[in-house]
mmCIF file of C-alpha atoms in Angstrom:
data_model
loop_
_atom_site.group_PDB
_atom_site.id
_atom_site.type_symbol
_atom_site.label_atom_id
_atom_site.label_comp_id
_atom_site.label_asym_id
_atom_site.label_seq_id
_atom_site.Cartn_x
_atom_site.Cartn_y
_atom_site.Cartn_z
ATOM 1 C CA LYS A 325 1.416 20.803 9.638
ATOM 2 C CA GLN A 326 -0.692 17.975 8.242
ATOM 3 C CA GLU A 327 -0.464 14.703 10.143
ATOM 4 C CA VAL A 328 -2.001 11.443 8.995
ATOM 5 C CA THR A 329 -2.688 8.576 11.378
ATOM 6 C CA GLN A 330 -3.820 5.013 10.735
ATOM 7 C CA ILE A 331 -5.188 2.808 13.465
ATOM 8 C CA PRO A 332 -4.745 -0.077 14.078
ATOM 9 C CA ALA A 333 -1.165 -0.735 13.010
ATOM 10 C CA ALA A 334 -2.019 -4.386 12.393
ATOM 11 C CA LEU A 335 -5.219 -6.366 11.932
ATOM 12 C CA SER A 336 -5.886 -10.084 11.575
ATOM 13 C CA VAL A 337 -9.264 -11.404 10.393
ATOM 14 C CA PRO A 338 -10.684 -14.718 9.180
ATOM 15 C CA GLU A 339 -11.423 -15.131 5.500
ATOM 16 C CA GLY A 340 -14.828 -13.870 4.399
ATOM 17 C CA GLU A 341 -15.114 -11.158 7.001
ATOM 18 C CA ASN A 342 -15.992 -7.572 6.064
ATOM 19 C CA LEU A 343 -13.561 -5.077 7.546
ATOM 20 C CA VAL A 344 -12.857 -1.367 7.865
ATOM 21 C CA LEU A 345 -9.502 0.367 7.933
ATOM 22 C CA ASN A 346 -9.306 3.848 9.396
ATOM 23 C CA CYS A 347 -7.359 6.947 8.438
ATOM 24 C CA SER A 348 -7.475 10.329 10.169
ATOM 25 C CA PHE A 349 -5.876 13.647 9.256
ATOM 26 C CA THR A 350 -5.460 16.896 11.169
ATOM 27 C CA ASP A 351 -6.006 19.556 8.468
ATOM 28 C CA SER A 352 -9.263 19.374 6.516
ATOM 29 C CA ALA A 353 -7.911 21.570 3.677
ATOM 30 C CA ILE A 354 -6.937 18.664 1.445
ATOM 31 C CA TYR A 355 -6.975 18.228 -2.330
ATOM 32 C CA ASN A 356 -7.676 14.510 -2.259
ATOM 33 C CA LEU A 357 -7.119 11.315 -0.313
ATOM 34 C CA GLN A 358 -5.682 8.122 -1.708
ATOM 35 C CA TRP A 359 -5.522 4.545 -0.508
ATOM 36 C CA PHE A 360 -2.585 2.347 -1.514
ATOM 37 C CA ARG A 361 -1.694 -1.304 -1.120
ATOM 38 C CA GLN A 362 1.870 -2.449 -0.453
ATOM 39 C CA ASP A 363 2.975 -6.083 -0.567
ATOM 40 C CA PRO A 364 6.081 -7.007 1.474
ATOM 41 C CA GLY A 365 9.258 -5.566 -0.021
ATOM 42 C CA LYS A 366 7.383 -4.051 -2.964
ATOM 43 C CA GLY A 367 6.282 -0.660 -4.184
ATOM 44 C CA LEU A 368 2.841 0.865 -3.716
ATOM 45 C CA THR A 369 -0.223 0.262 -5.869
ATOM 46 C CA SER A 370 -2.961 2.894 -5.965
ATOM 47 C CA LEU A 371 -6.360 1.465 -4.998
ATOM 48 C CA LEU A 372 -8.716 4.419 -4.799
ATOM 49 C CA LEU A 373 -8.522 8.191 -5.031
ATOM 50 C CA ILE A 374 -11.214 10.437 -3.559
ATOM 51 C CA GLN A 375 -11.251 14.068 -4.634
ATOM 52 C CA SER A 376 -11.935 16.635 -1.905
ATOM 53 C CA SER A 377 -15.391 17.290 -3.369
ATOM 54 C CA GLN A 378 -16.363 13.602 -3.265
ATOM 55 C CA ARG A 379 -17.721 11.501 -0.397
ATOM 56 C CA GLU A 380 -16.777 8.017 -1.592
ATOM 57 C CA GLN A 381 -15.276 5.868 -4.322
ATOM 58 C CA THR A 382 -15.807 2.202 -5.091
ATOM 59 C CA SER A 383 -13.752 -0.384 -6.926
ATOM 60 C CA GLY A 384 -14.894 -3.994 -6.798
ATOM 61 C CA ARG A 385 -14.926 -5.148 -3.165
ATOM 62 C CA LEU A 386 -13.325 -1.894 -1.996
ATOM 63 C CA ASN A 387 -15.161 1.224 -0.902
ATOM 64 C CA ALA A 388 -13.437 4.325 0.417
ATOM 65 C CA SER A 389 -15.228 7.191 2.136
ATOM 66 C CA LEU A 390 -14.112 10.694 2.987
ATOM 67 C CA ASP A 391 -15.417 13.056 5.661
ATOM 68 C CA LYS A 392 -13.308 16.196 5.519
ATOM 69 C CA SER A 393 -15.103 17.972 8.342
ATOM 70 C CA SER A 394 -14.183 15.240 10.816
ATOM 71 C CA GLY A 395 -10.784 14.545 9.217
ATOM 72 C CA ARG A 396 -11.517 10.888 8.544
ATOM 73 C CA SER A 397 -11.461 8.341 5.765
ATOM 74 C CA THR A 398 -12.319 4.669 5.848
ATOM 75 C CA LEU A 399 -11.491 1.821 3.511
ATOM 76 C CA TYR A 400 -14.123 -0.914 3.546
ATOM 77 C CA ILE A 401 -13.130 -4.343 2.238
ATOM 78 C CA ALA A 402 -16.000 -6.742 1.626
ATOM 79 C CA ALA A 403 -15.706 -10.524 1.847
ATOM 80 C CA SER A 404 -11.996 -10.491 2.618
ATOM 81 C CA GLN A 405 -9.690 -13.061 0.994
ATOM 82 C CA PRO A 406 -6.173 -14.291 1.873
ATOM 83 C CA GLY A 407 -4.945 -12.438 -1.223
ATOM 84 C CA ASP A 408 -5.980 -9.169 0.441
ATOM 85 C CA SER A 409 -3.176 -9.627 2.977
ATOM 86 C CA ALA A 410 -0.877 -6.614 2.625
ATOM 87 C CA THR A 411 -0.168 -3.241 4.176
ATOM 88 C CA TYR A 412 -2.710 -0.552 3.352
ATOM 89 C CA LEU A 413 -1.619 3.082 3.415
ATOM 90 C CA CYS A 414 -3.669 6.211 3.153
ATOM 91 C CA ALA A 415 -2.182 9.467 1.896
ATOM 92 C CA VAL A 416 -3.505 12.998 1.871
ATOM 93 C CA GLY A 417 -2.838 15.005 -1.290
ATOM 94 C CA ASP A 418 -1.553 18.551 -0.871
ATOM 95 C CA ARG A 419 -0.647 20.460 -4.057
ATOM 96 C CA GLY A 420 0.980 17.546 -5.826
ATOM 97 C CA LYS A 421 2.595 16.101 -2.715
ATOM 98 C CA LEU A 422 1.385 13.165 -0.645
ATOM 99 C CA ILE A 423 1.498 12.902 3.141
ATOM 100 C CA PHE A 424 1.287 9.289 4.266
ATOM 101 C CA GLY A 425 -0.018 7.523 7.307
ATOM 102 C CA GLN A 426 1.984 4.727 8.912
ATOM 103 C CA GLY A 427 -0.124 1.991 7.330
ATOM 104 C CA THR A 428 -2.239 -0.891 8.592
ATOM 105 C CA GLU A 429 -0.833 -4.384 8.086
ATOM 106 C CA LEU A 430 -3.740 -6.678 7.226
ATOM 107 C CA SER A 431 -3.605 -10.451 7.524
ATOM 108 C CA VAL A 432 -6.554 -12.510 6.239
ATOM 109 C CA LYS A 433 -6.429 -16.071 7.536
ATOM 110 C CA PRO A 434 -7.857 -18.948 5.431
ATOM 111 C CA ASP B 1093 6.366 -2.174 -20.932
ATOM 112 C CA GLY B 1094 5.622 1.229 -19.456
ATOM 113 C CA GLY B 1095 6.573 1.804 -15.878
ATOM 114 C CA ILE B 1096 9.022 3.021 -13.297
ATOM 115 C CA THR B 1097 12.323 1.201 -12.876
ATOM 116 C CA GLN B 1098 14.407 1.516 -9.754
ATOM 117 C CA SER B 1099 17.901 0.086 -9.523
ATOM 118 C CA PRO B 1100 19.577 -1.563 -7.855
ATOM 119 C CA LYS B 1101 17.102 -3.575 -5.807
ATOM 120 C CA TYR B 1102 19.613 -3.888 -2.947
ATOM 121 C CA LEU B 1103 22.491 -1.515 -2.179
ATOM 122 C CA PHE B 1104 25.131 -1.476 0.512
ATOM 123 C CA ARG B 1105 26.947 1.643 1.641
ATOM 124 C CA LYS B 1106 30.255 1.859 3.430
ATOM 125 C CA GLU B 1107 31.052 4.498 6.029
ATOM 126 C CA GLY B 1108 31.708 7.892 4.404
ATOM 127 C CA GLN B 1109 30.600 6.761 0.956
ATOM 128 C CA ASN B 1110 28.132 8.470 -1.362
ATOM 129 C CA VAL B 1111 25.768 6.160 -3.235
ATOM 130 C CA THR B 1112 23.310 6.884 -6.034
ATOM 131 C CA LEU B 1113 19.921 5.264 -6.510
ATOM 132 C CA SER B 1114 18.496 5.211 -10.005
ATOM 133 C CA CYS B 1115 14.908 5.953 -10.992
ATOM 134 C CA GLU B 1116 13.818 5.858 -14.634
ATOM 135 C CA GLN B 1117 10.287 6.164 -16.045
ATOM 136 C CA ASN B 1118 8.982 5.745 -19.586
ATOM 137 C CA LEU B 1119 5.464 6.943 -18.809
ATOM 138 C CA ASN B 1120 6.164 10.494 -20.031
ATOM 139 C CA HIS B 1121 5.239 11.723 -16.565
ATOM 140 C CA ASP B 1122 6.103 15.274 -15.600
ATOM 141 C CA ALA B 1123 6.584 15.011 -11.837
ATOM 142 C CA MET B 1124 8.849 12.612 -9.963
ATOM 143 C CA TYR B 1125 9.272 11.938 -6.261
ATOM 144 C CA TRP B 1126 11.619 10.222 -3.833
ATOM 145 C CA TYR B 1127 10.333 8.765 -0.562
ATOM 146 C CA ARG B 1128 11.993 7.033 2.320
ATOM 147 C CA GLN B 1129 10.178 4.261 4.212
ATOM 148 C CA ASP B 1130 11.203 3.123 7.679
ATOM 149 C CA PRO B 1131 9.379 0.386 9.619
ATOM 150 C CA GLY B 1132 6.287 1.759 11.326
ATOM 151 C CA GLN B 1133 6.716 5.286 9.948
ATOM 152 C CA GLY B 1134 5.020 5.191 6.560
ATOM 153 C CA LEU B 1135 6.600 7.108 3.666
ATOM 154 C CA ARG B 1136 8.355 10.434 4.041
ATOM 155 C CA LEU B 1137 9.093 12.772 1.139
ATOM 156 C CA ILE B 1138 12.782 13.463 0.439
ATOM 157 C CA TYR B 1139 12.737 15.476 -2.825
ATOM 158 C CA TYR B 1140 10.367 16.059 -5.702
ATOM 159 C CA SER B 1141 10.551 17.550 -9.155
ATOM 160 C CA GLN B 1142 7.660 18.992 -11.140
ATOM 161 C CA ILE B 1143 9.628 19.696 -14.343
ATOM 162 C CA VAL B 1144 13.061 19.147 -15.829
ATOM 163 C CA ASN B 1145 15.905 21.136 -14.237
ATOM 164 C CA ASP B 1146 13.804 22.005 -11.203
ATOM 165 C CA PHE B 1147 13.326 20.239 -7.863
ATOM 166 C CA GLN B 1148 12.216 21.030 -4.319
ATOM 167 C CA LYS B 1149 13.110 19.709 -0.894
ATOM 168 C CA GLY B 1150 10.634 17.518 0.900
ATOM 169 C CA ASP B 1151 10.365 16.943 4.639
ATOM 170 C CA ILE B 1152 13.666 15.064 5.117
ATOM 171 C CA ALA B 1153 16.070 16.378 2.430
ATOM 172 C CA GLU B 1154 19.150 16.705 4.665
ATOM 173 C CA GLY B 1155 21.913 14.328 3.602
ATOM 174 C CA TYR B 1156 20.389 13.714 0.164
ATOM 175 C CA SER B 1157 20.784 15.307 -3.272
ATOM 176 C CA VAL B 1158 18.980 14.919 -6.605
ATOM 177 C CA SER B 1159 19.160 16.052 -10.210
ATOM 178 C CA ARG B 1160 16.569 16.226 -13.002
ATOM 179 C CA GLU B 1161 18.461 16.668 -16.251
ATOM 180 C CA LYS B 1162 16.062 14.497 -18.252
ATOM 181 C CA LYS B 1163 12.315 14.085 -17.972
ATOM 182 C CA GLU B 1164 12.569 10.321 -17.578
ATOM 183 C CA SER B 1165 15.316 10.226 -14.938
ATOM 184 C CA PHE B 1166 15.490 11.389 -11.306
ATOM 185 C CA PRO B 1167 18.516 9.915 -9.504
ATOM 186 C CA LEU B 1168 18.907 10.227 -5.730
ATOM 187 C CA THR B 1169 22.337 10.463 -4.085
ATOM 188 C CA VAL B 1170 22.630 9.478 -0.448
ATOM 189 C CA THR B 1171 25.619 11.414 0.811
ATOM 190 C CA SER B 1172 27.958 10.687 3.704
ATOM 191 C CA ALA B 1173 26.144 13.445 5.613
ATOM 192 C CA GLN B 1174 23.129 11.142 5.950
ATOM 193 C CA LYS B 1175 24.038 9.358 9.176
ATOM 194 C CA ASN B 1176 21.168 6.872 9.208
ATOM 195 C CA PRO B 1177 20.611 5.868 5.582
ATOM 196 C CA THR B 1178 19.321 2.332 6.168
ATOM 197 C CA ALA B 1179 15.785 2.304 4.743
ATOM 198 C CA PHE B 1180 13.598 1.331 1.803
ATOM 199 C CA TYR B 1181 13.633 4.037 -0.892
ATOM 200 C CA LEU B 1182 10.701 4.472 -3.264
ATOM 201 C CA CYS B 1183 10.486 6.544 -6.411
ATOM 202 C CA ALA B 1184 7.172 7.693 -7.862
ATOM 203 C CA SER B 1185 5.910 9.716 -10.783
ATOM 204 C CA ARG B 1186 2.697 11.309 -11.988
ATOM 205 C CA ILE B 1187 1.424 13.235 -14.956
ATOM 206 C CA GLN B 1188 0.387 16.864 -14.521
ATOM 207 C CA GLY B 1189 -3.344 17.157 -13.941
ATOM 208 C CA ASP B 1190 -3.610 13.644 -12.506
ATOM 209 C CA TYR B 1191 -3.194 13.175 -8.758
ATOM 210 C CA ILE B 1192 -2.369 9.465 -8.826
ATOM 211 C CA GLN B 1193 1.277 8.646 -8.219
ATOM 212 C CA TYR B 1194 2.789 5.470 -9.686
ATOM 213 C CA PHE B 1195 5.540 3.778 -7.735
ATOM 214 C CA GLY B 1196 8.640 1.789 -8.563
ATOM 215 C CA ALA B 1197 9.535 -1.461 -6.786
ATOM 216 C CA GLY B 1198 11.991 0.237 -4.435
ATOM 217 C CA THR B 1199 15.661 0.030 -3.429
ATOM 218 C CA ARG B 1200 16.678 -1.327 -0.051
ATOM 219 C CA LEU B 1201 19.785 0.454 1.247
ATOM 220 C CA SER B 1202 21.855 -0.952 4.080
ATOM 221 C CA VAL B 1203 25.047 0.191 5.784
ATOM 222 C CA LEU B 1204 28.026 -2.159 5.966
#
């Protein structure tokens, strides 16, 4: 059974710092991996999707990488801003379904 | 505006009561999903539906029921058999051939 883990559960950084969020999964037979952002009490917004055949995807200050063989994905956020404060969730795609990690709560201090 | 609408935003359930959460989408998406989110546990899949009049159980379907009579609607009923219903419930949808799921704003259910 696929299990997805995100460490750390919470992270606090000063504004301007580059940071990396980690996601690991137990079964490398995945269709894709997605990163989402969730603001408090809100729904999820898709940030990046990496297909199983891809190694990375970029959108603005965000870069997500995927290493299926080691069961890992990272989300790199460059030059962090207070507006980046939110919970970030990764999810592994399996035949139309998503299996989520627990999320990392990010706080960027001004 | 195109999107996914969940209602109500807050819902309270009494002991032994069934309650229904609404999820409507006007994106013409084929598949719809219901997730439950508890603090520190991420999202867990309750039910999903790939087409009208068909749905499958997710990982935590016990105590819940759904219907998919229309493409745009996928209501979730939390039955009295669900003994710990307090959680944040999220509905999502996607179009066939696209892996990205789009989420509603959620319904927070509490027990009185």
